PDB file of C-alpha atoms in Angstrom:
ATOM      1  CA  UNK A  30     104.196 214.436 143.725  1.00 48.00           C
ATOM      2  CA  UNK A  31     104.561 213.560 140.132  1.00 46.00           C
ATOM      3  CA  UNK A  32     101.160 211.562 138.978  1.00 56.00           C
ATOM      4  CA  UNK A  33     101.660 210.199 135.633  1.00 55.00           C
ATOM      5  CA  UNK A  34      97.888 210.733 134.174  1.00 52.00           C
ATOM      6  CA  UNK A  35      96.472 211.367 137.868  1.00 55.00           C
ATOM      7  CA  UNK A  36      97.828 207.783 138.810  1.00 60.00           C
ATOM      8  CA  UNK A  37      99.006 207.604 142.045  1.00 72.00           C
ATOM      9  CA  UNK A  38     102.842 205.824 142.229  1.00 74.00           C
ATOM     10  CA  UNK A  39     102.731 203.549 145.232  1.00 78.00           C
ATOM     11  CA  UNK A  40      99.904 201.428 144.323  1.00 78.00           C
ATOM     12  CA  UNK A  41     100.983 201.499 140.674  1.00 81.00           C
ATOM     13  CA  UNK A  42     104.348 200.282 141.773  1.00 88.00           C
ATOM     14  CA  UNK A  43     103.039 198.015 144.432  1.00 89.00           C
ATOM     15  CA  UNK A  44     101.085 195.972 141.753  1.00 88.00           C
ATOM     16  CA  UNK A  45     103.724 195.740 139.299  1.00 91.00           C
ATOM     17  CA  UNK A  46     106.335 194.200 142.354  1.00 94.00           C
ATOM     18  CA  UNK A  47     103.595 191.973 143.504  1.00 94.00           C
ATOM     19  CA  UNK A  48     103.270 190.904 139.640  1.00 94.00           C
ATOM     20  CA  UNK A  49     106.890 189.799 139.665  1.00 95.00           C
ATOM     21  CA  UNK A  50     107.791 188.625 142.849  1.00 96.00           C
ATOM     22  CA  UNK A  51     104.556 186.110 142.532  1.00 95.00           C
ATOM     23  CA  UNK A  52     105.527 185.133 138.847  1.00 96.00           C
ATOM     24  CA  UNK A  53     109.226 184.337 140.405  1.00 96.00           C
ATOM     25  CA  UNK A  54     108.062 182.155 143.184  1.00 96.00           C
ATOM     26  CA  UNK A  55     105.607 180.818 141.031  1.00 96.00           C
ATOM     27  CA  UNK A  56     108.718 179.670 138.426  1.00 96.00           C
ATOM     28  CA  UNK A  57     110.704 178.244 140.935  1.00 95.00           C
ATOM     29  CA  UNK A  58     107.938 176.301 141.810  1.00 95.00           C
ATOM     30  CA  UNK A  59     107.685 174.356 138.652  1.00 94.00           C
ATOM     31  CA  UNK A  60     111.328 174.238 138.661  1.00 94.00           C
ATOM     32  CA  UNK A  61     111.307 172.528 141.955  1.00 92.00           C
ATOM     33  CA  UNK A  62     108.329 170.650 140.754  1.00 91.00           C
ATOM     34  CA  UNK A  63     110.830 169.792 137.737  1.00 91.00           C
ATOM     35  CA  UNK A  64     113.197 168.398 139.878  1.00 88.00           C
ATOM     36  CA  UNK A  65     111.262 166.754 142.302  1.00 87.00           C
ATOM     37  CA  UNK A  66     109.903 164.699 138.845  1.00 88.00           C
ATOM     38  CA  UNK A  67     113.497 163.604 138.015  1.00 87.00           C
ATOM     39  CA  UNK A  68     114.222 162.527 141.259  1.00 84.00           C
ATOM     40  CA  UNK A  69     111.320 160.245 140.573  1.00 84.00           C
ATOM     41  CA  UNK A  70     112.729 159.981 137.406  1.00 85.00           C
ATOM     42  CA  UNK A  71     116.131 158.018 139.074  1.00 85.00           C
ATOM     43  CA  UNK A  72     114.257 155.966 141.722  1.00 84.00           C
ATOM     44  CA  UNK A  73     112.711 154.075 139.198  1.00 85.00           C
ATOM     45  CA  UNK A  74     115.619 153.620 137.186  1.00 85.00           C
ATOM     46  CA  UNK A  75     117.607 152.711 140.088  1.00 84.00           C
ATOM     47  CA  UNK A  76     115.051 150.214 140.918  1.00 82.00           C
ATOM     48  CA  UNK A  77     114.776 148.060 137.764  1.00 82.00           C
ATOM     49  CA  UNK A  78     119.000 148.360 137.963  1.00 88.00           C
ATOM     50  CA  UNK A  79     121.707 146.191 138.958  1.00 92.00           C
ATOM     51  CA  UNK A  80     122.772 146.143 142.350  1.00 94.00           C
ATOM     52  CA  UNK A  81     126.526 147.714 142.528  1.00 94.00           C
ATOM     53  CA  UNK A  82     128.782 145.701 144.421  1.00 96.00           C
ATOM     54  CA  UNK A  83     130.951 147.929 146.761  1.00 94.00           C
ATOM     55  CA  UNK A  84     133.977 146.298 148.079  1.00 94.00           C
ATOM     56  CA  UNK A  85     134.928 149.544 150.425  1.00 95.00           C
ATOM     57  CA  UNK A  86     133.317 152.547 151.446  1.00 94.00           C
ATOM     58  CA  UNK A  87     135.988 154.341 151.995  1.00 93.00           C
ATOM     59  CA  UNK A  88     135.644 157.807 150.725  1.00 90.00           C
ATOM     60  CA  UNK A  89     132.613 157.288 148.426  1.00 92.00           C
ATOM     61  CA  UNK A  90     129.242 158.339 148.250  1.00 92.00           C
ATOM     62  CA  UNK A  91     127.115 156.351 145.429  1.00 94.00           C
ATOM     63  CA  UNK A  92     124.033 158.384 143.990  1.00 93.00           C
ATOM     64  CA  UNK A  93     121.013 158.872 146.121  1.00 92.00           C
ATOM     65  CA  UNK A  94     118.597 156.322 146.144  1.00 92.00           C
ATOM     66  CA  UNK A  95     121.204 153.671 144.130  1.00 95.00           C
ATOM     67  CA  UNK A  96     121.001 150.382 144.729  1.00 95.00           C
ATOM     68  CA  UNK A  97     124.436 148.807 146.323  1.00 96.00           C
ATOM     69  CA  UNK A  98     125.843 145.265 147.751  1.00 97.00           C
ATOM     70  CA  UNK A  99     128.199 145.298 150.458  1.00 98.00           C
ATOM     71  CA  UNK A 100     129.471 142.201 152.496  1.00 97.00           C
ATOM     72  CA  UNK A 101     130.964 142.511 156.173  1.00 97.00           C
ATOM     73  CA  UNK A 102     130.286 141.551 159.945  1.00 98.00           C
ATOM     74  CA  UNK A 103     127.706 143.698 161.966  1.00 98.00           C
ATOM     75  CA  UNK A 104     129.070 145.755 164.517  1.00 97.00           C
ATOM     76  CA  UNK A 105     125.881 145.507 167.109  1.00 96.00           C
ATOM     77  CA  UNK A 106     127.716 147.119 169.952  1.00 96.00           C
ATOM     78  CA  UNK A 107     127.487 150.866 168.336  1.00 96.00           C
ATOM     79  CA  UNK A 108     123.655 150.265 167.053  1.00 97.00           C
ATOM     80  CA  UNK A 109     121.502 153.373 166.542  1.00 96.00           C
ATOM     81  CA  UNK A 110     117.851 152.605 167.852  1.00 96.00           C
ATOM     82  CA  UNK A 111     116.222 155.402 166.023  1.00 95.00           C
ATOM     83  CA  UNK A 112     112.856 156.331 168.355  1.00 94.00           C
ATOM     84  CA  UNK A 113     109.204 156.548 167.765  1.00 92.00           C
ATOM     85  CA  UNK A 114     109.063 154.959 164.508  1.00 94.00           C
ATOM     86  CA  UNK A 115     105.421 153.777 164.341  1.00 94.00           C
ATOM     87  CA  UNK A 116     104.493 150.422 161.798  1.00 94.00           C
ATOM     88  CA  UNK A 117     100.758 149.351 161.585  1.00 93.00           C
ATOM     89  CA  UNK A 118     100.285 151.988 164.831  1.00 92.00           C
ATOM     90  CA  UNK A 119     102.307 149.965 166.865  1.00 94.00           C
ATOM     91  CA  UNK A 120     105.203 152.329 168.486  1.00 94.00           C
ATOM     92  CA  UNK A 121     109.095 151.008 167.820  1.00 96.00           C
ATOM     93  CA  UNK A 122     112.613 151.421 166.689  1.00 96.00           C
ATOM     94  CA  UNK A 123     114.116 151.642 163.141  1.00 97.00           C
ATOM     95  CA  UNK A 124     116.973 149.427 164.126  1.00 98.00           C
ATOM     96  CA  UNK A 125     120.438 151.197 162.348  1.00 98.00           C
ATOM     97  CA  UNK A 126     123.597 149.213 162.640  1.00 98.00           C
ATOM     98  CA  UNK A 127     127.379 149.535 161.413  1.00 98.00           C
ATOM     99  CA  UNK A 128     128.204 146.825 159.028  1.00 98.00           C
ATOM    100  CA  UNK A 129     132.678 146.400 158.230  1.00 98.00           C
ATOM    101  CA  UNK A 130     133.416 145.924 155.369  1.00 97.00           C
ATOM    102  CA  UNK A 131     136.855 143.745 154.709  1.00 93.00           C
ATOM    103  CA  UNK A 132     139.079 147.016 154.404  1.00 94.00           C
ATOM    104  CA  UNK A 133     137.557 148.094 158.059  1.00 95.00           C
ATOM    105  CA  UNK A 134     135.404 150.711 156.232  1.00 97.00           C
ATOM    106  CA  UNK A 135     132.074 150.905 157.607  1.00 97.00           C
ATOM    107  CA  UNK A 136     128.599 151.675 156.128  1.00 98.00           C
ATOM    108  CA  UNK A 137     125.914 152.555 158.083  1.00 98.00           C
ATOM    109  CA  UNK A 138     122.872 149.993 157.414  1.00 98.00           C
ATOM    110  CA  UNK A 139     119.085 150.367 158.631  1.00 98.00           C
ATOM    111  CA  UNK A 140     118.110 146.651 158.838  1.00 97.00           C
ATOM    112  CA  UNK A 141     114.637 147.458 159.100  1.00 97.00           C
ATOM    113  CA  UNK A 142     111.898 148.137 162.242  1.00 97.00           C
ATOM    114  CA  UNK A 143     111.363 146.458 165.491  1.00 96.00           C
ATOM    115  CA  UNK A 144     108.646 146.734 167.941  1.00 95.00           C
ATOM    116  CA  UNK A 145     109.220 148.598 171.784  1.00 92.00           C
ATOM    117  CA  UNK A 146     109.158 146.624 174.579  1.00 86.00           C
ATOM    118  CA  UNK A 147     106.419 147.127 177.634  1.00 84.00           C
ATOM    119  CA  UNK A 148     109.574 148.640 179.255  1.00 86.00           C
ATOM    120  CA  UNK A 149     110.862 151.606 177.649  1.00 81.00           C
ATOM    121  CA  UNK A 150     113.852 151.505 179.712  1.00 83.00           C
ATOM    122  CA  UNK A 151     114.992 148.435 178.026  1.00 89.00           C
ATOM    123  CA  UNK A 152     115.997 147.988 174.368  1.00 92.00           C
ATOM    124  CA  UNK A 153     115.046 145.687 172.064  1.00 91.00           C
ATOM    125  CA  UNK A 154     116.993 142.689 171.319  1.00 90.00           C
ATOM    126  CA  UNK A 155     117.841 142.010 167.460  1.00 92.00           C
ATOM    127  CA  UNK A 156     118.763 139.028 166.340  1.00 91.00           C
ATOM    128  CA  UNK A 157     122.423 139.583 164.921  1.00 93.00           C
ATOM    129  CA  UNK A 158     124.779 137.309 162.762  1.00 88.00           C
ATOM    130  CA  UNK A 159     128.384 137.323 164.084  1.00 89.00           C
ATOM    131  CA  UNK A 160     129.576 136.008 160.597  1.00 93.00           C
ATOM    132  CA  UNK A 161     129.872 138.193 157.217  1.00 96.00           C
ATOM    133  CA  UNK A 162     126.761 138.645 155.550  1.00 96.00           C
ATOM    134  CA  UNK A 163     125.937 140.290 152.387  1.00 97.00           C
ATOM    135  CA  UNK A 164     123.186 142.816 152.472  1.00 97.00           C
ATOM    136  CA  UNK A 165     121.842 144.643 149.194  1.00 97.00           C
ATOM    137  CA  UNK A 166     119.529 148.268 150.165  1.00 96.00           C
ATOM    138  CA  UNK A 167     118.958 151.209 148.574  1.00 95.00           C
ATOM    139  CA  UNK A 168     121.231 154.524 149.530  1.00 96.00           C
ATOM    140  CA  UNK A 169     119.526 156.910 151.219  1.00 94.00           C
ATOM    141  CA  UNK A 170     121.147 160.944 152.475  1.00 93.00           C
ATOM    142  CA  UNK A 171     119.259 161.126 156.098  1.00 91.00           C
ATOM    143  CA  UNK A 172     118.895 164.812 156.842  1.00 80.00           C
ATOM    144  CA  UNK A 173     119.422 166.089 160.244  1.00 68.00           C
ATOM    145  CA  UNK A 174     116.468 167.900 162.096  1.00 63.00           C
ATOM    146  CA  UNK A 175     117.310 171.081 162.295  1.00 55.00           C
ATOM    147  CA  UNK A 176     115.644 172.479 165.415  1.00 56.00           C
ATOM    148  CA  UNK A 177     117.197 170.123 167.507  1.00 57.00           C
ATOM    149  CA  UNK A 178     120.775 170.394 169.072  1.00 53.00           C
ATOM    150  CA  UNK A 179     123.488 167.627 168.621  1.00 51.00           C
ATOM    151  CA  UNK A 180     123.541 166.869 172.570  1.00 57.00           C
ATOM    152  CA  UNK A 181     119.649 166.265 172.108  1.00 61.00           C
ATOM    153  CA  UNK A 182     119.809 163.439 169.271  1.00 70.00           C
ATOM    154  CA  UNK A 183     120.695 160.500 171.495  1.00 77.00           C
ATOM    155  CA  UNK A 184     120.185 158.764 174.831  1.00 83.00           C
ATOM    156  CA  UNK A 185     122.651 156.074 175.388  1.00 87.00           C
ATOM    157  CA  UNK A 186     121.766 153.981 171.800  1.00 93.00           C
ATOM    158  CA  UNK A 187     118.266 155.490 171.394  1.00 93.00           C
ATOM    159  CA  UNK A 188     118.120 158.260 169.386  1.00 94.00           C
ATOM    160  CA  UNK A 189     115.614 160.528 167.998  1.00 92.00           C
ATOM    161  CA  UNK A 190     116.801 161.675 165.068  1.00 92.00           C
ATOM    162  CA  UNK A 191     119.808 160.475 162.920  1.00 93.00           C
ATOM    163  CA  UNK A 192     122.666 162.659 163.031  1.00 93.00           C
ATOM    164  CA  UNK A 193     125.640 160.865 161.551  1.00 94.00           C
ATOM    165  CA  UNK A 194     128.777 163.590 162.871  1.00 93.00           C
ATOM    166  CA  UNK A 195     127.323 162.867 166.452  1.00 92.00           C
ATOM    167  CA  UNK A 196     126.724 159.373 165.663  1.00 95.00           C
ATOM    168  CA  UNK A 197     130.594 159.287 164.245  1.00 95.00           C
ATOM    169  CA  UNK A 198     131.696 161.520 167.957  1.00 94.00           C
ATOM    170  CA  UNK A 199     130.233 159.267 170.125  1.00 94.00           C
ATOM    171  CA  UNK A 200     131.074 155.471 168.504  1.00 95.00           C
ATOM    172  CA  UNK A 201     134.169 156.509 166.997  1.00 96.00           C
ATOM    173  CA  UNK A 202     133.745 155.255 163.589  1.00 96.00           C
ATOM    174  CA  UNK A 203     133.917 157.211 160.491  1.00 94.00           C
ATOM    175  CA  UNK A 204     130.245 155.589 158.050  1.00 96.00           C
ATOM    176  CA  UNK A 205     129.660 158.217 154.925  1.00 95.00           C
ATOM    177  CA  UNK A 206     127.052 160.978 154.994  1.00 95.00           C
ATOM    178  CA  UNK A 207     124.273 158.374 153.950  1.00 97.00           C
ATOM    179  CA  UNK A 208     122.742 155.166 155.098  1.00 97.00           C
ATOM    180  CA  UNK A 209     121.571 151.873 153.238  1.00 98.00           C
ATOM    181  CA  UNK A 210     118.283 151.217 153.790  1.00 97.00           C
ATOM    182  CA  UNK A 211     118.640 147.056 153.214  1.00 97.00           C
ATOM    183  CA  UNK A 212     116.262 145.667 151.454  1.00 95.00           C
ATOM    184  CA  UNK A 213     117.888 141.753 151.164  1.00 94.00           C
ATOM    185  CA  UNK A 214     115.777 139.598 153.254  1.00 91.00           C
ATOM    186  CA  UNK A 215     117.398 138.109 156.625  1.00 91.00           C
ATOM    187  CA  UNK A 216     116.201 136.055 159.549  1.00 89.00           C
ATOM    188  CA  UNK A 217     116.499 138.895 162.427  1.00 93.00           C
ATOM    189  CA  UNK A 218     112.617 139.119 163.067  1.00 91.00           C
ATOM    190  CA  UNK A 219     112.793 142.615 161.506  1.00 96.00           C
ATOM    191  CA  UNK A 220     110.435 144.203 159.284  1.00 96.00           C
ATOM    192  CA  UNK A 221     111.594 145.776 156.636  1.00 96.00           C
ATOM    193  CA  UNK A 222     108.635 147.738 154.562  1.00 92.00           C
ATOM    194  CA  UNK A 223     110.126 150.742 153.093  1.00 91.00           C
ATOM    195  CA  UNK A 224     107.462 153.658 151.436  1.00 82.00           C
ATOM    196  CA  UNK A 225     109.047 155.610 148.291  1.00 78.00           C
ATOM    197  CA  UNK A 226     109.730 158.817 149.678  1.00 77.00           C
ATOM    198  CA  UNK A 227     106.751 161.757 149.177  1.00 74.00           C
ATOM    199  CA  UNK A 228     108.650 163.994 146.841  1.00 76.00           C
ATOM    200  CA  UNK A 229     106.154 167.005 147.047  1.00 82.00           C
ATOM    201  CA  UNK A 230     105.989 167.188 142.793  1.00 86.00           C
ATOM    202  CA  UNK A 231     102.023 167.691 142.906  1.00 88.00           C
ATOM    203  CA  UNK A 232     102.221 170.514 145.673  1.00 92.00           C
ATOM    204  CA  UNK A 233     104.856 172.157 144.490  1.00 93.00           C
ATOM    205  CA  UNK A 234     102.304 172.793 141.102  1.00 93.00           C
ATOM    206  CA  UNK A 235      99.590 173.656 143.220  1.00 95.00           C
ATOM    207  CA  UNK A 236     102.233 175.922 145.243  1.00 95.00           C
ATOM    208  CA  UNK A 237     103.011 177.440 141.305  1.00 95.00           C
ATOM    209  CA  UNK A 238      99.496 177.925 140.327  1.00 95.00           C
ATOM    210  CA  UNK A 239      98.334 179.483 143.459  1.00 97.00           C
ATOM    211  CA  UNK A 240     101.269 182.341 142.877  1.00 96.00           C
ATOM    212  CA  UNK A 241     100.413 182.907 139.460  1.00 95.00           C
ATOM    213  CA  UNK A 242      96.517 182.966 140.440  1.00 96.00           C
ATOM    214  CA  UNK A 243      98.312 186.149 142.817  1.00 95.00           C
ATOM    215  CA  UNK A 244     100.108 187.564 139.694  1.00 94.00           C
ATOM    216  CA  UNK A 245      97.023 187.282 137.470  1.00 96.00           C
ATOM    217  CA  UNK A 246      94.949 189.095 140.210  1.00 95.00           C
ATOM    218  CA  UNK A 247      97.286 191.569 141.106  1.00 93.00           C
ATOM    219  CA  UNK A 248      97.913 192.449 137.363  1.00 93.00           C
ATOM    220  CA  UNK A 249      94.186 192.565 137.220  1.00 93.00           C
ATOM    221  CA  UNK A 250      93.827 195.193 139.598  1.00 91.00           C
ATOM    222  CA  UNK A 251      96.699 197.208 138.340  1.00 88.00           C
ATOM    223  CA  UNK A 252      95.328 197.453 135.219  1.00 86.00           C
ATOM    224  CA  UNK A 253      91.917 198.231 136.272  1.00 84.00           C
ATOM    225  CA  UNK A 254      93.796 201.202 138.652  1.00 80.00           C
ATOM    226  CA  UNK A 255      95.293 202.397 135.369  1.00 80.00           C
ATOM    227  CA  UNK A 256      92.210 202.151 133.498  1.00 79.00           C
ATOM    228  CA  UNK A 257      90.193 204.197 135.866  1.00 79.00           C
ATOM    229  CA  UNK A 258      92.920 206.908 136.586  1.00 74.00           C
ATOM    230  CA  UNK A 259      93.220 206.901 132.636  1.00 73.00           C
ATOM    231  CA  UNK A 260      88.865 208.012 132.582  1.00 70.00           C
ATOM    232  CA  UNK A 261      89.126 210.093 135.151  1.00 71.00           C
ATOM    233  CA  UNK A 262      91.804 212.127 134.198  1.00 66.00           C
ATOM    234  CA  UNK A 263      89.810 212.043 130.633  1.00 58.00           C
ATOM    235  CA  UNK A 264      86.637 213.542 131.888  1.00 56.00           C
TER     236      UNK A 264
END
């Protein structure tokens, strides 16, 4: 086997590959951190902006985290009770309810949190006006649980996670692929205490530091191996 300066090519190539891969992964983590930072900036900008009036939701996809205003009537018979939502150590539900706008298009609204009753077989009643209501909220795009099947999402109106494809099939309604997180107050007894998303910018930077540290270690060990090989060859 050809061994320049007495060096075995396998550890040399392995060291170079580790350095290149670790640097690339570190760069990717930094790009992800920058993407998350930009999302945070957009969230702050939208929070201070005037909500956009949305007269129709048909074929509309507002920017995520933007604030919109809609008017319509609730469809409580097609409500979704999102299970296992804990607030102040109390189990409960997020109540997601379709709002039918004047053009018959539908917006799915997360109206807020309500406590679970002592009998888990009975869903809590939610005070729902039959009149036209105005709702101001923030647009969020739910992530489907990648480890669950569609038929595992629902038990009656009780849902384990938001699956809008399964919801459309179940309800025969056609909300878009986004949910309006209600911010406007209403006398419905629901709690609307929304936390800002944990974007994980610092986590990505921490991972980048780990990858760069691995690249530096691999470079140092490879350099030491080359140095020793040169010395042995020169001796």
